Coordinates of C-alpha atoms in Angstrom, one line a residue:
Chain Q
X1 CA -22.0 -30.8 -24.0
X2 CA -25.0 -28.7 -25.4
X3 CA -26.9 -27.4 -22.4
X4 CA -24.4 -23.9 -20.7
X5 CA -24.7 -24.0 -16.9
X6 CA -25.3 -20.3 -15.9
X7 CA -22.1 -19.8 -13.4
X8 CA -22.6 -18.3 -10.4
X9 CA -22.1 -14.9 -12.4
X10 CA -19.0 -12.1 -12.8
X11 CA -20.1 -10.6 -9.9
X12 CA -18.6 -12.4 -7.3
X13 CA -15.4 -11.6 -8.9
X14 CA -16.5 -7.6 -8.4
X15 CA -13.6 -7.5 -4.9
X16 CA -11.1 -9.6 -6.0
X17 CA -10.9 -7.4 -9.0
X18 CA -11.0 -4.5 -7.0
X19 CA -8.7 -4.7 -4.8
X20 CA -6.0 -5.9 -7.7
X21 CA -7.2 -2.3 -9.7
X22 CA -7.3 -0.5 -6.8
X23 CA -3.6 -2.1 -5.0
X24 CA -1.1 -2.9 -8.1
X25 CA -3.1 -0.8 -11.0
X26 CA -3.8 2.5 -9.4
X27 CA 0.3 2.2 -7.5
X28 CA 2.2 0.7 -11.4
X29 CA -0.1 3.7 -13.1
X30 CA 1.1 6.6 -10.7
X31 CA 4.5 5.5 -10.4
X32 CA 4.5 5.9 -14.3
X33 CA 3.2 9.4 -13.5
X34 CA 6.1 10.0 -10.8
X35 CA 8.9 8.7 -13.8
X36 CA 7.7 11.3 -16.2
X37 CA 9.0 14.4 -13.4
X38 CA 12.1 15.8 -13.5
X39 CA 14.9 13.4 -11.4
X40 CA 17.3 14.7 -8.4
X41 CA 18.1 14.7 -5.6
X42 CA 15.0 16.2 -3.7
X43 CA 12.8 16.1 -6.6
X44 CA 9.8 18.4 -6.4
X45 CA 6.9 16.2 -8.3
X46 CA 5.6 18.6 -10.5
X47 CA 5.9 20.9 -12.8
X48 CA 7.3 20.3 -17.0
X49 CA 7.5 16.5 -17.9
X50 CA 10.2 14.6 -19.7
X51 CA 11.8 10.8 -19.8
X52 CA 14.7 12.2 -18.0
X53 CA 14.7 10.1 -14.7
X54 CA 15.0 7.2 -17.5
X55 CA 17.6 8.8 -19.6
X56 CA 19.6 9.1 -15.7
X57 CA 19.5 4.8 -15.5
X58 CA 22.1 5.0 -18.5
X59 CA 24.7 6.4 -16.0
X60 CA 26.6 6.5 -13.5
X61 CA 27.1 3.5 -11.0
X62 CA 23.1 2.1 -12.6
X63 CA 24.5 0.3 -14.8
X64 CA 26.4 -1.8 -13.7
X65 CA 24.4 -2.4 -10.5
X66 CA 21.5 -3.9 -13.1
X67 CA 23.9 -6.1 -14.8
X68 CA 24.7 -7.2 -12.0
X69 CA 21.2 -8.2 -10.7
X70 CA 20.0 -9.8 -14.3
X71 CA 23.5 -12.2 -13.6
X72 CA 23.1 -12.8 -10.1
X73 CA 19.3 -14.3 -11.2
X74 CA 20.4 -16.0 -14.5
X75 CA 22.9 -18.3 -11.3
X76 CA 20.4 -18.2 -9.1
X77 CA 17.9 -19.9 -11.7
X78 CA 20.4 -22.2 -13.1
X79 CA 21.5 -23.5 -9.7
X80 CA 18.5 -23.9 -8.6
X81 CA 18.0 -26.2 -11.8
X82 CA 21.2 -27.9 -11.4
X83 CA 20.2 -28.8 -7.6
X84 CA 16.4 -28.8 -7.8
X85 CA 16.4 -31.4 -10.5
X86 CA 18.0 -34.6 -8.4
X87 CA 15.8 -34.0 -5.6
X88 CA 13.0 -33.2 -8.0
X89 CA 13.5 -37.1 -10.0
X90 CA 13.6 -38.8 -6.7
X91 CA 11.0 -37.1 -5.2
X92 CA 8.4 -37.7 -8.0
X93 CA 9.7 -42.0 -7.8
X94 CA 9.1 -41.8 -3.4
X95 CA 5.9 -42.7 -2.4
X96 CA 3.6 -43.0 0.6
X97 CA 5.2 -41.8 3.5
X98 CA 8.5 -41.4 2.4
X99 CA 7.9 -38.8 -0.5
X100 CA 5.3 -37.2 2.6
X101 CA 8.2 -37.2 4.3
X102 CA 10.7 -35.9 1.7
X103 CA 7.9 -33.0 0.5
X104 CA 7.7 -31.6 4.2
X105 CA 12.1 -31.5 4.1
X106 CA 10.9 -29.2 0.9
X107 CA 8.5 -27.1 1.6
X108 CA 9.8 -26.2 5.1
X109 CA 11.9 -23.1 4.2
X110 CA 9.1 -22.1 3.0
X111 CA 7.4 -21.0 6.4
X112 CA 10.5 -19.0 7.4
X113 CA 10.5 -15.7 6.3
X114 CA 13.1 -14.8 3.4
X115 CA 14.6 -12.3 6.3
X116 CA 14.5 -15.4 8.8
X117 CA 16.8 -17.3 6.1
X118 CA 19.0 -14.9 5.2
X119 CA 19.9 -14.1 8.6
X120 CA 21.0 -18.2 9.6
X121 CA 23.2 -17.4 6.4
X122 CA 25.4 -14.9 7.9
X123 CA 26.1 -17.0 11.1
X124 CA 26.6 -20.0 8.8
X125 CA 28.5 -17.8 6.2
X126 CA 30.5 -15.4 9.5
X127 CA 33.7 -15.3 9.8
X128 CA 32.3 -16.6 13.6
X129 CA 29.9 -19.3 11.7
X130 CA 30.3 -22.4 11.0
X131 CA 32.6 -22.3 7.8
X132 CA 34.7 -20.5 9.9
X133 CA 35.4 -22.8 12.5
X134 CA 35.8 -25.1 9.6
X135 CA 38.4 -23.1 7.3
X136 CA 39.9 -23.3 11.3
X137 CA 39.7 -27.3 11.7
X138 CA 41.6 -27.0 8.4
X139 CA 44.6 -24.9 9.2
X140 CA 43.0 -22.6 7.3
X141 CA 42.7 -18.9 8.8
X142 CA 39.3 -18.9 9.8
X143 CA 37.9 -16.3 7.2
X144 CA 33.7 -15.2 6.4
X145 CA 32.4 -15.4 3.4
X146 CA 30.1 -12.3 4.3
X147 CA 29.2 -9.9 1.1
X148 CA 30.9 -11.9 -1.6
X149 CA 28.4 -12.6 -4.6
X150 CA 29.3 -16.0 -3.7
X151 CA 27.0 -15.7 -0.6
X152 CA 24.8 -13.5 -2.3
X153 CA 24.4 -16.8 -4.4
X154 CA 24.6 -18.7 -3.0
X155 CA 20.9 -17.8 0.0
X156 CA 19.4 -16.7 -3.1
X157 CA 19.7 -20.3 -4.7
X158 CA 18.9 -21.2 -1.1
X159 CA 15.7 -19.5 -0.7
X160 CA 13.8 -20.2 -4.7
X161 CA 15.6 -24.0 -4.4
X162 CA 11.9 -24.8 -2.7
X163 CA 9.8 -23.5 -5.8
X164 CA 11.9 -24.9 -8.5
X165 CA 11.4 -29.1 -6.7
X166 CA 7.3 -28.4 -6.6
X167 CA 7.6 -27.2 -10.0
X168 CA 10.3 -29.9 -11.6
X169 CA 7.4 -32.4 -9.4
X170 CA 4.7 -32.0 -10.5
X171 CA 5.5 -31.5 -14.1
X172 CA 7.5 -34.5 -13.9
X173 CA 4.5 -36.8 -12.0
X174 CA 2.5 -35.5 -14.6
X175 CA 4.2 -38.1 -17.8
X176 CA 2.4 -41.0 -17.9
X177 CA 4.4 -44.0 -16.9
X178 CA 3.3 -45.9 -19.7
X179 CA 5.7 -43.5 -21.8
X180 CA 8.7 -44.0 -19.7
X181 CA 7.8 -47.9 -19.6
X182 CA 7.7 -48.1 -24.0
X183 CA 10.8 -46.1 -24.8
X184 CA 12.7 -48.4 -21.9
X185 CA 11.0 -51.8 -24.0
X186 CA 11.8 -49.9 -27.1
X187 CA 15.3 -50.2 -25.8
X188 CA 16.7 -46.9 -24.8
X189 CA 18.9 -46.7 -22.0
X190 CA 17.8 -45.5 -18.4
X191 CA 20.2 -42.4 -19.9
X192 CA 18.6 -41.6 -23.3
X193 CA 15.5 -42.2 -21.5
X194 CA 15.6 -39.3 -19.8
X195 CA 17.1 -37.6 -22.2
X196 CA 15.2 -38.0 -24.9
X197 CA 11.5 -38.1 -23.1
X198 CA 11.9 -37.1 -19.6
X199 CA 13.7 -34.7 -20.1
X200 CA 11.7 -32.7 -23.0
X201 CA 7.9 -33.7 -21.5
X202 CA 10.2 -32.2 -17.9
X203 CA 9.9 -28.5 -19.6
X204 CA 7.2 -26.9 -19.1
X205 CA 8.4 -27.7 -14.9
X206 CA 11.5 -26.3 -15.5
X207 CA 10.1 -23.0 -18.0
X208 CA 7.0 -22.1 -14.5
X209 CA 10.5 -23.0 -12.0
X210 CA 12.7 -20.7 -13.9
X211 CA 10.9 -17.8 -14.4
X212 CA 10.0 -17.5 -10.9
X213 CA 13.2 -17.9 -9.8
X214 CA 14.5 -16.1 -12.7
X215 CA 11.6 -12.9 -11.6
X216 CA 12.5 -14.2 -7.8
X217 CA 15.8 -13.6 -7.0
X218 CA 15.7 -10.3 -9.5
X219 CA 13.6 -8.3 -6.8
X220 CA 14.4 -9.5 -3.9
X221 CA 15.9 -7.6 -1.3
X222 CA 16.7 -8.6 1.9
X223 CA 18.8 -11.6 0.8
X224 CA 21.3 -9.5 -0.8
X225 CA 21.3 -7.0 1.5
X226 CA 21.7 -9.0 4.5
X227 CA 24.6 -11.7 2.2
X228 CA 26.0 -8.0 0.4
X229 CA 26.5 -5.9 3.0
X230 CA 27.9 -2.6 0.9
X231 CA 29.8 -4.5 -1.7
X232 CA 26.9 -6.0 -3.5
X233 CA 24.5 -3.7 -5.0
X234 CA 22.1 -4.5 -6.5
X235 CA 18.9 -3.2 -8.4
X236 CA 16.1 -3.1 -5.6
X237 CA 18.9 -1.5 -3.5
X238 CA 19.8 1.5 -5.6
X239 CA 15.5 1.7 -5.6
X240 CA 15.9 1.6 -1.5
X241 CA 18.2 4.3 -1.2
X242 CA 16.7 6.6 -3.9
X243 CA 13.5 6.9 -2.2
X244 CA 14.6 6.5 1.2
X245 CA 18.1 8.2 1.3
X246 CA 18.1 10.6 -1.9
X247 CA 14.9 11.7 -1.9
X248 CA 15.1 10.5 -6.1
X249 CA 11.2 10.0 -6.5
X250 CA 11.8 9.8 -9.9
X251 CA 14.4 8.4 -10.9
X252 CA 13.4 5.5 -8.1
X253 CA 9.9 5.8 -9.9
X254 CA 11.8 4.9 -13.5
X255 CA 13.8 2.2 -11.8
X256 CA 10.8 0.5 -10.7
X257 CA 9.6 0.2 -14.2
X258 CA 12.7 -0.7 -15.8
X259 CA 12.8 -3.5 -13.1
X260 CA 8.8 -4.0 -14.0
X261 CA 10.0 -4.5 -18.6
X262 CA 12.9 -7.0 -17.6
X263 CA 10.6 -8.9 -15.7
X264 CA 7.5 -8.8 -17.8
X265 CA 9.9 -9.4 -20.9
X266 CA 11.1 -12.5 -19.5
X267 CA 8.0 -14.0 -18.1
X268 CA 6.8 -13.8 -22.3
X269 CA 9.9 -15.3 -23.6
X270 CA 9.4 -18.6 -20.6
X271 CA 5.7 -18.6 -22.0
X272 CA 6.6 -18.5 -25.7
X273 CA 9.4 -21.3 -25.2
X274 CA 7.0 -23.4 -23.2
X275 CA 4.3 -23.4 -25.7
X276 CA 6.8 -23.8 -28.6
X277 CA 8.4 -27.2 -26.7
X278 CA 5.7 -28.8 -26.1
X279 CA 4.0 -28.7 -28.7
X280 CA 7.1 -30.1 -30.0
X281 CA 7.3 -32.9 -27.7
X282 CA 3.6 -34.1 -28.4
X283 CA 4.6 -34.5 -32.1
X284 CA 2.5 -31.0 -32.9
Chain V
X1 CA 23.2 -41.9 -12.5
X2 CA 20.9 -42.8 -9.2
X3 CA 24.5 -42.8 -7.0
X4 CA 24.8 -38.9 -8.6
X5 CA 21.0 -37.7 -8.5
X6 CA 21.1 -38.7 -4.8
X7 CA 24.9 -36.9 -4.1
X8 CA 23.2 -34.3 -5.3
X9 CA 19.8 -34.5 -3.5
X10 CA 21.8 -34.1 -0.6
X11 CA 24.1 -31.6 -1.3
X12 CA 20.5 -29.3 -2.0
X13 CA 19.4 -31.5 0.6
X14 CA 21.6 -29.7 2.7
X15 CA 21.5 -26.1 0.9
X16 CA 17.6 -25.6 2.8
X17 CA 17.8 -27.1 5.9
X18 CA 21.6 -25.2 6.8
X19 CA 20.5 -21.4 7.5
X20 CA 17.0 -22.7 9.7
X21 CA 19.2 -25.1 11.9
X22 CA 21.9 -22.3 12.3
X23 CA 19.0 -20.2 13.1
X24 CA 17.4 -22.3 15.4
X25 CA 20.6 -23.5 16.9
X26 CA 22.3 -20.2 18.2
X27 CA 18.8 -19.8 19.7
X28 CA 19.0 -21.9 22.2
X29 CA 23.2 -20.7 23.0
X30 CA 23.2 -20.4 26.4
X31 CA 26.6 -17.9 25.9
X32 CA 26.6 -15.0 22.9
X33 CA 28.8 -17.0 20.4
X34 CA 28.5 -18.8 17.7
X35 CA 29.6 -22.8 18.8
X36 CA 29.6 -25.6 17.0
X37 CA 29.0 -27.6 18.6
X38 CA 27.2 -26.0 21.1
X39 CA 28.8 -26.0 24.8
X40 CA 24.8 -26.6 26.1
X41 CA 21.2 -25.3 26.1
X42 CA 19.8 -22.8 27.5
X43 CA 16.6 -20.3 27.2
X44 CA 17.9 -17.6 28.4
X45 CA 17.9 -15.0 25.1
X46 CA 13.9 -16.2 24.8
X47 CA 13.6 -14.4 28.5
X48 CA 15.5 -11.7 27.4
X49 CA 12.6 -10.9 24.2
X50 CA 10.7 -9.2 26.4
X51 CA 13.1 -6.6 27.1
X52 CA 13.1 -5.7 23.5
X53 CA 10.0 -3.9 23.2
X54 CA 10.6 -3.3 19.3
X55 CA 10.7 -7.2 18.5
X56 CA 7.2 -7.6 21.1
X57 CA 5.0 -4.8 18.9
X58 CA 6.5 -6.3 15.5
X59 CA 5.6 -9.5 16.8
X60 CA 2.1 -8.6 17.4
X61 CA 1.5 -6.4 14.3
X62 CA 2.6 -9.5 12.4
X63 CA -0.2 -11.7 14.1
X64 CA -2.8 -9.5 13.8
X65 CA -1.5 -8.6 10.2
X66 CA -1.3 -12.0 9.1
X67 CA -4.6 -13.2 10.5
X68 CA -6.7 -10.1 8.9
X69 CA -5.2 -10.9 5.8
X70 CA -5.8 -14.2 5.4
X71 CA -9.6 -13.7 6.3
X72 CA -10.2 -10.4 4.1
X73 CA -8.0 -13.1 1.0
X74 CA -10.9 -15.5 2.0
X75 CA -13.9 -13.0 1.7
X76 CA -12.4 -11.3 -1.6
X77 CA -11.0 -15.0 -3.8
X78 CA -13.9 -17.5 -2.4
X79 CA -16.3 -15.5 -4.6
X80 CA -13.8 -15.4 -7.0
X81 CA -12.9 -19.1 -7.5
X82 CA -15.9 -19.7 -7.5
X83 CA -17.1 -17.8 -10.2
X84 CA -14.0 -19.2 -12.1
X85 CA -14.4 -22.9 -11.3
X86 CA -18.7 -23.6 -11.5
X87 CA -20.3 -22.3 -14.5
X88 CA -18.6 -20.7 -18.0
X89 CA -16.9 -17.4 -17.4
X90 CA -16.1 -15.3 -20.3
X91 CA -12.4 -14.2 -20.7
X92 CA -12.0 -17.1 -18.2
X93 CA -7.6 -17.7 -18.3
X94 CA -7.4 -13.7 -18.9
X95 CA -9.0 -13.7 -15.8
X96 CA -7.2 -16.2 -14.1
X97 CA -3.7 -14.2 -15.2
X98 CA -4.6 -10.9 -13.3
X99 CA -5.6 -12.1 -10.0
X100 CA -2.5 -14.4 -10.2
X101 CA -0.7 -10.8 -12.0
X102 CA 0.5 -9.6 -8.6
X103 CA 2.9 -12.6 -7.3
X104 CA 4.7 -11.3 -9.9
X105 CA 5.3 -8.1 -9.5
X106 CA 8.8 -7.1 -7.4
X107 CA 7.3 -6.6 -3.6
X108 CA 9.8 -3.6 -3.3
X109 CA 7.9 -2.3 -6.6
X110 CA 4.2 -2.5 -5.6
X111 CA 5.2 -1.8 -2.0
X112 CA 7.0 1.9 -3.5
X113 CA 3.7 2.3 -5.5
X114 CA 1.6 2.1 -3.3
X115 CA 3.3 4.2 -0.6
X116 CA 3.1 6.7 -4.3
X117 CA -1.1 6.5 -4.9
X118 CA -1.3 7.3 0.1
X119 CA 0.6 10.3 -0.2
X120 CA -1.3 11.3 -3.9
X121 CA -3.9 10.7 -2.1
X122 CA -2.7 12.8 1.0
X123 CA -1.9 15.2 -1.3
X124 CA -5.2 15.6 -3.1
X125 CA -6.7 16.3 -0.1
X126 CA -7.6 12.5 1.6
X127 CA -7.1 11.1 5.0
X128 CA -3.4 11.1 6.0
X129 CA -2.1 7.2 4.8
X130 CA 0.9 7.4 4.4
X131 CA 2.1 5.0 8.1
X132 CA -0.8 3.4 8.9
X133 CA -2.4 0.6 8.8
X134 CA -4.5 0.5 5.9
X135 CA -2.0 1.5 2.8
X136 CA 0.1 -1.9 4.9
X137 CA -2.8 -4.5 5.0
X138 CA -4.3 -3.5 1.0
X139 CA -0.4 -4.2 0.0
X140 CA -0.8 -7.9 2.2
X141 CA -4.4 -8.6 1.3
X142 CA -2.9 -7.9 -3.0
X143 CA -0.3 -10.3 -2.1
X144 CA -2.7 -13.6 -0.7
X145 CA -5.5 -13.4 -2.5
X146 CA -4.1 -15.5 -5.3
X147 CA -3.1 -17.8 -2.6
X148 CA -6.4 -18.5 -1.0
X149 CA -8.6 -18.0 -5.5
X150 CA -5.8 -20.7 -6.7
X151 CA -5.9 -23.3 -3.0
X152 CA -10.4 -23.2 -3.0
X153 CA -10.4 -23.2 -7.5
X154 CA -8.5 -25.6 -7.2
X155 CA -11.0 -27.5 -4.3
X156 CA -14.2 -26.8 -5.9
X157 CA -12.7 -28.8 -9.2
X158 CA -11.8 -31.6 -8.0
X159 CA -14.9 -32.0 -6.5
X160 CA -18.0 -33.5 -7.9
X161 CA -20.3 -30.5 -9.3
X162 CA -22.8 -33.6 -9.3
X163 CA -23.5 -33.4 -6.1
X164 CA -24.3 -29.6 -6.1
X165 CA -26.6 -30.4 -9.0
X166 CA -28.6 -33.6 -7.0
X167 CA -28.4 -30.9 -4.4
X168 CA -30.4 -28.4 -6.5
X169 CA -32.9 -31.5 -8.1
X170 CA -34.0 -32.2 -4.5
X171 CA -35.7 -28.7 -3.6
X172 CA -32.6 -27.2 -2.3
X173 CA -31.5 -23.4 -3.1
X174 CA -29.0 -21.6 -4.3
X175 CA -27.4 -20.5 -1.2
X176 CA -28.9 -24.0 0.8
X177 CA -26.2 -25.7 -2.2
X178 CA -23.9 -23.3 -1.5
X179 CA -23.1 -24.0 2.3
X180 CA -24.6 -27.3 3.2
X181 CA -23.1 -28.9 -0.1
X182 CA -20.5 -26.6 -2.2
X183 CA -18.2 -24.6 0.7
X184 CA -17.9 -27.7 3.0
X185 CA -16.4 -29.8 0.3
X186 CA -13.8 -27.4 -0.6
X187 CA -13.1 -26.9 2.8
X188 CA -9.3 -28.4 2.6
X189 CA -8.4 -25.7 0.0
X190 CA -10.3 -23.3 2.6
X191 CA -8.0 -23.8 4.8
X192 CA -4.8 -24.2 3.0
X193 CA -5.8 -21.1 1.0
X194 CA -6.2 -19.4 4.4
X195 CA -3.1 -20.5 6.8
X196 CA -0.6 -20.2 3.3
X197 CA -2.4 -16.7 3.2
X198 CA -1.5 -16.5 6.9
X199 CA 2.1 -17.9 6.6
X200 CA 2.8 -15.6 3.4
X201 CA 2.0 -12.4 5.1
X202 CA 3.4 -13.0 8.9
X203 CA 7.0 -14.0 6.8
X204 CA 6.1 -10.5 3.9
X205 CA 9.3 -8.0 4.0
X206 CA 10.2 -6.4 0.9
X207 CA 6.8 -5.5 0.4
X208 CA 6.2 -3.8 4.0
X209 CA 9.2 -2.2 3.9
X210 CA 8.4 1.6 2.4
X211 CA 4.7 1.0 4.0
X212 CA 6.1 0.5 7.1
X213 CA 7.4 2.7 10.7
X214 CA 6.3 3.5 13.8
X215 CA 3.1 1.0 14.9
X216 CA 3.3 -1.3 11.8
X217 CA 6.2 -1.4 11.5
X218 CA 6.5 -5.6 10.6
X219 CA 8.1 -8.1 12.7
X220 CA 9.8 -9.3 9.6
X221 CA 11.3 -5.7 8.5
X222 CA 12.6 -5.3 12.9
X223 CA 14.0 -8.4 12.6
X224 CA 16.0 -7.4 9.4
X225 CA 17.0 -3.8 11.1
X226 CA 17.9 -5.7 14.6
X227 CA 20.1 -7.8 12.5
X228 CA 23.6 -5.2 12.2
X229 CA 22.8 -4.0 16.1
X230 CA 22.8 -7.1 18.4
X231 CA 25.8 -9.7 18.3
X232 CA 24.1 -12.3 20.3
X233 CA 21.2 -15.0 19.6
X234 CA 18.2 -12.6 20.5
X235 CA 17.7 -11.8 16.5
X236 CA 17.3 -15.7 16.0
X237 CA 15.4 -16.3 19.5
X238 CA 12.8 -14.3 18.0
X239 CA 13.0 -15.7 14.6
X240 CA 12.4 -19.1 16.1
X241 CA 9.1 -17.2 17.5
X242 CA 8.5 -16.8 13.7
X243 CA 9.8 -20.7 12.5
X244 CA 7.4 -21.9 15.6
X245 CA 4.1 -19.6 15.0
X246 CA 4.1 -20.9 11.4
X247 CA 4.7 -24.7 11.9
X248 CA 1.3 -24.3 14.4
X249 CA 0.3 -22.6 11.3
X250 CA 1.2 -25.4 9.2
X251 CA -0.3 -28.0 11.9
X252 CA -3.5 -26.2 11.5
X253 CA -3.8 -26.8 8.5
X254 CA -2.4 -30.5 8.7
X255 CA -5.2 -30.9 11.5
X256 CA -8.3 -29.8 9.3
X257 CA -7.0 -30.3 5.6
X258 CA -4.0 -32.5 5.3
X259 CA -0.9 -31.0 4.5
X260 CA -0.9 -33.2 1.5
X261 CA -3.6 -31.7 0.1
X262 CA -1.5 -28.8 -1.1
X263 CA -0.3 -31.4 -3.5
X264 CA -3.4 -33.1 -3.7
X265 CA -4.6 -32.3 -6.8
X266 CA -2.3 -32.9 -9.1
X267 CA -2.3 -36.3 -7.8
X268 CA -5.4 -36.9 -8.1
X269 CA -5.5 -36.2 -11.7
X270 CA -2.5 -38.7 -11.8
X271 CA -4.5 -41.4 -10.8
X272 CA -8.0 -40.8 -13.0
X273 CA -5.6 -40.5 -15.8
X274 CA -3.6 -44.2 -15.4
X275 CA -7.9 -45.1 -13.7
X276 CA -9.6 -44.2 -17.7
X277 CA -6.3 -45.6 -19.6
X278 CA -7.5 -48.8 -21.7

């Protein structure tokens, strides 16, 4: 214990840290500078600096779009918990080849681009698709679900479900089987054991998975664009339009920074919550 | 309660697999219509892809970008993983958080920032970088380094450091130890990290959207633009090709590292702890 082994040196970190500095820190810094110029279509990135582009976010359709995006992200997070928890429980109980097979099923969608999976949902939910045919078989009019918030929610849930399942399964795996056996042998029912022992111990997994899913669905572009059409506008689609169609870079930069702020606040909240809950679970 | 769990889990698997299965089914459809059940099987939409220069050029771009990003991510990520997992590093957790931070930045926002940086560079008298491979490749490198670092560090941490100490005490130099002992024991993590880096880069869309134009249009961007243009299985066919490419990458990972190595360290820790329990 006493001897501190000399590491290979912080120099080894240099390439990776240089990339983060040049390709993440500098760009975010330049976004801050861009946001300080006067907003407007074909805005010149020069002249007086002000906070007018941030004020522009509180006008027009943007507040409603932001609220919808946050609502969709919260609903997506909740849906991935409801659908992901049972899969994670069964996964963490499975052994051997059966476990490998289930893991493969859960992971396999991650091998596909989000664009491909969103395109798949347009096939399933479109009026020519599986759902349309199903409705027709029931004697109902052939209708599609495309370009609704429900369609966006379903596809977002699918695209983030694997991450939630993996995070939950990892935290369920870390629970000592002896802890569960102790609760059962002391007379707790399976339901009580789950609610009082397994669920609190899986809070770190819930928070890790939940933060990832929330931030990811907040910033998803392809899925809302392909399934929401022009009807379901979201935060990042608004940024894209500000850049590519209205050429209002200061407002786009301000909207980007606001999104970063919301994501950072939520991640910090998650970290604090996880710390407090796990401290309580271990009786500290 | 177990029955309820199974029903919800079955529903979850249905949600997970519906969209990919629909894409694959439609790609082999003999007609332009999406029929369930299909009236037959046909490869005509795959053959027709040769007449789609934009999609083919996107595929080539994405393949090169994926290989390049994976190679560069190994070059940056393996040294970083060594620094993180061998010896004492002051502020280790902060360094790790900084290295992983690109994963929590929204891709489109990052893309806008990188585009802003590239145009600021040109405005300051530097070479014109907008629309070239440099900003796009740098962006892909940024988001693939965390996957390599994490996976290699996990492999290094689960390997026994005594092996390296023994090699050193038997007279091997630091570089010999690195190449003959340390890196071979980290091979599962290196392979898994490289394959994840390739898959992440190959499928990325949001980050590439602002940075891809002309020759640098990646396949996901080309597919996104093509969805509304084709009312036949052309898009399904090229999507199925991407599924085959990433499946091949996964097979490579399995062949050289064992796909379950992705979950390896957690399982090993569990066994280790269970073994040490009284």
